[in-house]
Short mmCIF file of C-alpha atoms in Angstrom, two decimals:
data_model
loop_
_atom_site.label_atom_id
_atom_site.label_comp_id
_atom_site.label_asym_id
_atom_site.label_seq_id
_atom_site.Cartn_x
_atom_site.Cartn_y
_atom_site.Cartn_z
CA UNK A 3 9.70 21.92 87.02
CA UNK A 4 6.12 23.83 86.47
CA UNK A 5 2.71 22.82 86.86
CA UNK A 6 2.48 21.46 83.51
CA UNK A 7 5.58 19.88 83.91
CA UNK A 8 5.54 17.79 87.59
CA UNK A 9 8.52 15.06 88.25
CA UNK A 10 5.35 12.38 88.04
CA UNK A 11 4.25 13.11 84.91
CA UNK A 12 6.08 10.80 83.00
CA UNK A 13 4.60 8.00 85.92
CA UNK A 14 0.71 7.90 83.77
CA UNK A 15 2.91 7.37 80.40
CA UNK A 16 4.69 4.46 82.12
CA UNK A 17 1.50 3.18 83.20
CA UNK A 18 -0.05 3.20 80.45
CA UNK A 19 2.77 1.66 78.32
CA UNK A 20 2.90 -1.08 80.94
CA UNK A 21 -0.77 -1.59 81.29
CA UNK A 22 -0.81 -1.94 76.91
CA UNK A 23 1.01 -5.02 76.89
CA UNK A 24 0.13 -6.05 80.18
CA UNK A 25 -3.81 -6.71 80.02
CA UNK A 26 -3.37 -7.45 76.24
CA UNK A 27 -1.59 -10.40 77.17
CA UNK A 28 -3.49 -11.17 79.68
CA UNK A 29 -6.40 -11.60 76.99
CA UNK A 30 -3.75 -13.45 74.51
CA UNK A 31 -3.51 -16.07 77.33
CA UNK A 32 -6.50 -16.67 78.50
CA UNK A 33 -7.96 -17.02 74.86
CA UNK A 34 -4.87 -19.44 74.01
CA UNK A 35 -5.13 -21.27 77.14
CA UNK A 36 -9.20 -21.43 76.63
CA UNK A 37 -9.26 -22.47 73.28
CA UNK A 38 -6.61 -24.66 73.52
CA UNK A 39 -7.92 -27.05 75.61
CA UNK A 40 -10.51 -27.36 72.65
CA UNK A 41 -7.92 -28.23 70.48
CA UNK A 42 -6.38 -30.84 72.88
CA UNK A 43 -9.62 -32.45 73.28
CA UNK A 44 -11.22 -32.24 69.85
CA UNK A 45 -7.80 -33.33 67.99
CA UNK A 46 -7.84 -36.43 70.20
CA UNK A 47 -10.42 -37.64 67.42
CA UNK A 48 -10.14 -35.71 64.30
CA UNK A 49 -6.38 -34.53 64.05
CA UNK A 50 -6.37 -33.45 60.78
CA UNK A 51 -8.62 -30.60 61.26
CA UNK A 52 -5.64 -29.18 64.23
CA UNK A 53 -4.93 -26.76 60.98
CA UNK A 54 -7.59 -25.32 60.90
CA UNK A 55 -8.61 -25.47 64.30
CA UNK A 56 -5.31 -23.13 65.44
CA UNK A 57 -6.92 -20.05 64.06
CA UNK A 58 -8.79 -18.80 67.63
CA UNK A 59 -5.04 -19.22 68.95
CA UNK A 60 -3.53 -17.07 66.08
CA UNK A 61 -6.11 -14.83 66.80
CA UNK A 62 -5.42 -14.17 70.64
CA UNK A 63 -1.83 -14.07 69.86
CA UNK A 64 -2.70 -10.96 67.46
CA UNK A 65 -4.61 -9.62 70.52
CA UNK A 66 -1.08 -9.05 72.30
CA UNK A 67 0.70 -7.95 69.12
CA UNK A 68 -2.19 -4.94 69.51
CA UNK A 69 -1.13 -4.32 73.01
CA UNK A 70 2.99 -4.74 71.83
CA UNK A 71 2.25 -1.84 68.89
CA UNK A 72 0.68 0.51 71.55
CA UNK A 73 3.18 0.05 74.12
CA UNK A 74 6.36 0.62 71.73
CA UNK A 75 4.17 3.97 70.74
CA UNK A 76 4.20 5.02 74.08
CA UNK A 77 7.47 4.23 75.12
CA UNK A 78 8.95 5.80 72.57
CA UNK A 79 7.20 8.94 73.71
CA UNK A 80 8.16 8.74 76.83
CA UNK A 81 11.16 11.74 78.28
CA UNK A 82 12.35 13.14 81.11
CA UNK A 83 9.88 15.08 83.13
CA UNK A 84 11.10 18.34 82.24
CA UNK A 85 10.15 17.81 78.46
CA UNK A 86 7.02 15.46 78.97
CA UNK A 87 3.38 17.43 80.09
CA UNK A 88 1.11 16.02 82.58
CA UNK A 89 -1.51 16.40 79.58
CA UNK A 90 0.85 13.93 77.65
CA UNK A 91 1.48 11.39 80.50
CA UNK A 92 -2.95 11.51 80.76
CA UNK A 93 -3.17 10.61 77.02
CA UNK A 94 -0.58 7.88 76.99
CA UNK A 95 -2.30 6.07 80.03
CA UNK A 96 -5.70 6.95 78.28
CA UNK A 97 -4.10 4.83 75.01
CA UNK A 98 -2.83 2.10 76.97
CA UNK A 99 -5.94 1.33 79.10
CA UNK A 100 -8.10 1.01 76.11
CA UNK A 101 -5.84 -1.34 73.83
CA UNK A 102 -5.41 -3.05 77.26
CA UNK A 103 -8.91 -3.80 78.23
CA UNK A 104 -10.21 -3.45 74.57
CA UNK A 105 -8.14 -6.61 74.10
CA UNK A 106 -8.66 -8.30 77.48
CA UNK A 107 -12.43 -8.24 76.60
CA UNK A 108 -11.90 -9.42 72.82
CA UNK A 109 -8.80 -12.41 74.82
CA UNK A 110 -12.11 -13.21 76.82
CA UNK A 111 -14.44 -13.46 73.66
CA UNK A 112 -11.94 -15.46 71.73
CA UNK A 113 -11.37 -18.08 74.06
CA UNK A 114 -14.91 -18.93 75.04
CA UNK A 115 -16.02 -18.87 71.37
CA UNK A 116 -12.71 -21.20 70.39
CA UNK A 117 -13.06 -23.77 72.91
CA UNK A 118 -16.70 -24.09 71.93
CA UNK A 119 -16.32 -23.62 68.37
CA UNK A 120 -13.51 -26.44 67.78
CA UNK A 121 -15.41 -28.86 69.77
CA UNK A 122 -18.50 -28.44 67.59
CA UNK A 123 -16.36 -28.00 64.38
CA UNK A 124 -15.25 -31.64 65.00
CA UNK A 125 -18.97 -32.46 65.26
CA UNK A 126 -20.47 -30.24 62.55
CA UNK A 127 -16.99 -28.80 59.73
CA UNK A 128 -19.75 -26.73 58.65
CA UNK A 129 -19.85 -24.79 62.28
CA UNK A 130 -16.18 -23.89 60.85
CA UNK A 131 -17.30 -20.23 58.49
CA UNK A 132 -19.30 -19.98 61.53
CA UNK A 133 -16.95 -19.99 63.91
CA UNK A 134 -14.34 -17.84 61.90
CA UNK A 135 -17.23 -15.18 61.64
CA UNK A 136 -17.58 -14.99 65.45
CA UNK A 137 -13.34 -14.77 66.14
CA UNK A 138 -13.43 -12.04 63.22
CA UNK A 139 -15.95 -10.19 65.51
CA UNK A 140 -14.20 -10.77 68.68
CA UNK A 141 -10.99 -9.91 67.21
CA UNK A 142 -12.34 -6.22 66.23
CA UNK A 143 -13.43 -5.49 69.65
CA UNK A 144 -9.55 -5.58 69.93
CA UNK A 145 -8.79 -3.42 66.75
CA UNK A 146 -11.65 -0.80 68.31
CA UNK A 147 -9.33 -0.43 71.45
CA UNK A 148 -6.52 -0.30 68.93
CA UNK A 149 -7.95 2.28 66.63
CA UNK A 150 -8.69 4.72 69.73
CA UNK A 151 -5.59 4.45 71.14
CA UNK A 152 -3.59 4.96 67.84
CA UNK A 153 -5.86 8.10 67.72
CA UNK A 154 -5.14 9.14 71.32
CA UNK A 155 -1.78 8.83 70.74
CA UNK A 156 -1.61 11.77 67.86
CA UNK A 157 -2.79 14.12 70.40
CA UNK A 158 0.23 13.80 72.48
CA UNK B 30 0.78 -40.57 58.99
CA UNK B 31 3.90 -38.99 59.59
CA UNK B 32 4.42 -37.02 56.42
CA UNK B 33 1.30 -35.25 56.33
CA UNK B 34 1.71 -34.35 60.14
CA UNK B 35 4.96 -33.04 59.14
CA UNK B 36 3.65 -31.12 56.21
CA UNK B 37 1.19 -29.42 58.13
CA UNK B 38 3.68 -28.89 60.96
CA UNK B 39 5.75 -27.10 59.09
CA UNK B 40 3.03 -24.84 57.11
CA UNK B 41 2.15 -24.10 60.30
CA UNK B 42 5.62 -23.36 61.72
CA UNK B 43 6.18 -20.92 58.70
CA UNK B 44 2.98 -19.21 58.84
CA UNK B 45 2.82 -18.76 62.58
CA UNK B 46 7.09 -17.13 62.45
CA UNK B 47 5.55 -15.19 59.57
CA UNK B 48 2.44 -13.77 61.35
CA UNK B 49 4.62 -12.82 64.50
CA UNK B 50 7.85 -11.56 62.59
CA UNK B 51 6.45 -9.33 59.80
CA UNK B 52 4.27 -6.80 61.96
CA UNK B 53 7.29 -5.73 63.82
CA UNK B 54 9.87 -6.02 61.37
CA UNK B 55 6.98 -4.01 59.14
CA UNK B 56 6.58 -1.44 62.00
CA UNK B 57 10.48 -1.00 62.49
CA UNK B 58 11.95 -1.13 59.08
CA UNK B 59 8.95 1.52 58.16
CA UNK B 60 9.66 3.73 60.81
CA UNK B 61 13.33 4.21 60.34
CA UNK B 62 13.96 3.25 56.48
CA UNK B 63 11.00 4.65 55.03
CA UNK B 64 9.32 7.38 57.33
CA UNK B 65 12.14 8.84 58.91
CA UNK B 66 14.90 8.19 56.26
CA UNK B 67 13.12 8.56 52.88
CA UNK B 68 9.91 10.67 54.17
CA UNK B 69 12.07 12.94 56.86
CA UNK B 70 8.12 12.64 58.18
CA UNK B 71 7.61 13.45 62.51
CA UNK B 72 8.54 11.10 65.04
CA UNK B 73 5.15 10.89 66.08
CA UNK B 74 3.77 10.60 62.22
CA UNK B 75 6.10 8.02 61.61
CA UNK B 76 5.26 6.31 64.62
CA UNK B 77 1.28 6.39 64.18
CA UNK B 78 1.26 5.55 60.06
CA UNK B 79 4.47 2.54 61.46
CA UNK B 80 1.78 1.10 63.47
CA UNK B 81 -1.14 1.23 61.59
CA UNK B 82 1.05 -0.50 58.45
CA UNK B 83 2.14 -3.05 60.55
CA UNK B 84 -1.30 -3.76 62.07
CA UNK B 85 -2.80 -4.09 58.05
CA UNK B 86 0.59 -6.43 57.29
CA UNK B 87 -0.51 -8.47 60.43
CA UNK B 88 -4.46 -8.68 58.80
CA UNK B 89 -3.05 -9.50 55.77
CA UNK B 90 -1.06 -12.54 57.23
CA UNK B 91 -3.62 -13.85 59.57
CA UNK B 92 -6.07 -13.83 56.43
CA UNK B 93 -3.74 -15.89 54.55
CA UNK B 94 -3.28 -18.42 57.36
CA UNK B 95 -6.89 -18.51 57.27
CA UNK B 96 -7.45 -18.69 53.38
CA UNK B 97 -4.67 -21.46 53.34
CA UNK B 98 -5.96 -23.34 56.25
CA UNK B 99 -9.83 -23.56 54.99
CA UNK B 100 -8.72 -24.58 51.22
CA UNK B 101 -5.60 -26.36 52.11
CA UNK B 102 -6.97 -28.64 54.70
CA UNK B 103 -9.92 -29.59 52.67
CA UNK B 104 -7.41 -30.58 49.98
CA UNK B 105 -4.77 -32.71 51.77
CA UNK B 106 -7.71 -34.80 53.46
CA UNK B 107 -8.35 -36.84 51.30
CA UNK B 108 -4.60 -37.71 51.19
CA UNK B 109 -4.88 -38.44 54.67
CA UNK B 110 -7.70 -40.79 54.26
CA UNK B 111 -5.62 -42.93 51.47
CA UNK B 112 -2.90 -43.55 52.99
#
């Protein structure tokens, strides 16, 4: 055990493996939970639109599977202290907390725009390309996170 | 009414097991098979190009749930409607 190599080190890579999946999902639910009461309440009158109206739910679910990628990464990179750098155990949290709250923020965006956007697409089917354009943009908030921590990750 | 609900139930069934199955079994079946097996590549270059090819096989599923939802549910409404 050295100063590069302390018994904790592997504790940030843990963290940030756990803290991947863990606010990821936490922006998967709230944007499925969100949205779906949109669903429930708009399908009440027009259920043959609930096909199209499930994409802001398939797009929080892809939120986590962001957060899943990133936290197999990092737990597959994860050894015993005596092989695993304090500099490594910094980079793998670093990766983890920004697909986490990369996708908690885009979970957020996704389920506010959802819920509104399936009420009004019952209203309005034109709000529909509308409302796609808005989860595409609030789903690459979560592919920013993504695309940082995939490139943290190579410096490990 | 229930055959179209049934329809779409499935079609949504399939794509839904297909958009949650394929980036991992992409990312896995990748890594080991094509990376590491064929490639002898890194474990950490097999890992990083794994995830990034199962995050564009996960893009390319979602967009076909969307392409088949915005064409496919303006065409079976009208069946709807008639019966």
């Amino acid at each position: 055990m050295t100063n590069e190599n302390p018994i904790y080190g592997p504790f940030f890579g843990v963290m940030g493996a756990a803290s991947a999946i863990i606010f990821s999902s936490l922006g998967a639910a709230y944007g499925t939970a969100k949205s779906g009461t949109g669903i429930a309440a708009m399908s009440v009158m027009r259920p043959e639109l609930i096909m199209k109206c499930i994409i802001p739910v398939v797009m929080a679910g892809i939120i986590a599977i962001y957060g899943l990628v990133i936290a197999v990464l990092i737990a597959g990179g994860i050894e015993d202290s005596s092989t695993y750098s304090l500099f490594k155990g910094f980079i793998h949290l670093g990766a983890g907390l920004s697909v986490g709250f990369s996708g908690l923020a885009a979970g957020f965006a996704i389920g506010i725009v959802g819920d509104a956007g399936v009420r009004g697409t019952a209203q309005q089917p034109r709000l529909f390309v509308g409302m796609i354009l808005i989860l595409i943009f609030a789903e690459v908030l979560g592919l920013y996170g993504l695309i940082v921590a995939i490139y943290l990750y190579t410096k490990s | 009414m229930d055959a179209p609900l049934l329809s779409a139930f499935k079609t949504i069934l399939v794509y839904s097991i297909f958009i949650l199955a394929s980036p991992i079994t992409t990312f896995f079946v990748s890594k080991i098979f094509i990376f590491e097996g064929i490639l002898g590549a890194s474990p950490l270059t097999s890992n990083v190009w794994s995830a990034v090819f199962a995050v564009v096989v996960l893009h390319i599923a979602v967009g076909m749930y969307i392409y088949r939802a915005y064409f496919e549910a303006d065409r079976s409404k009208p069946l709807v409607k008639t019966d």
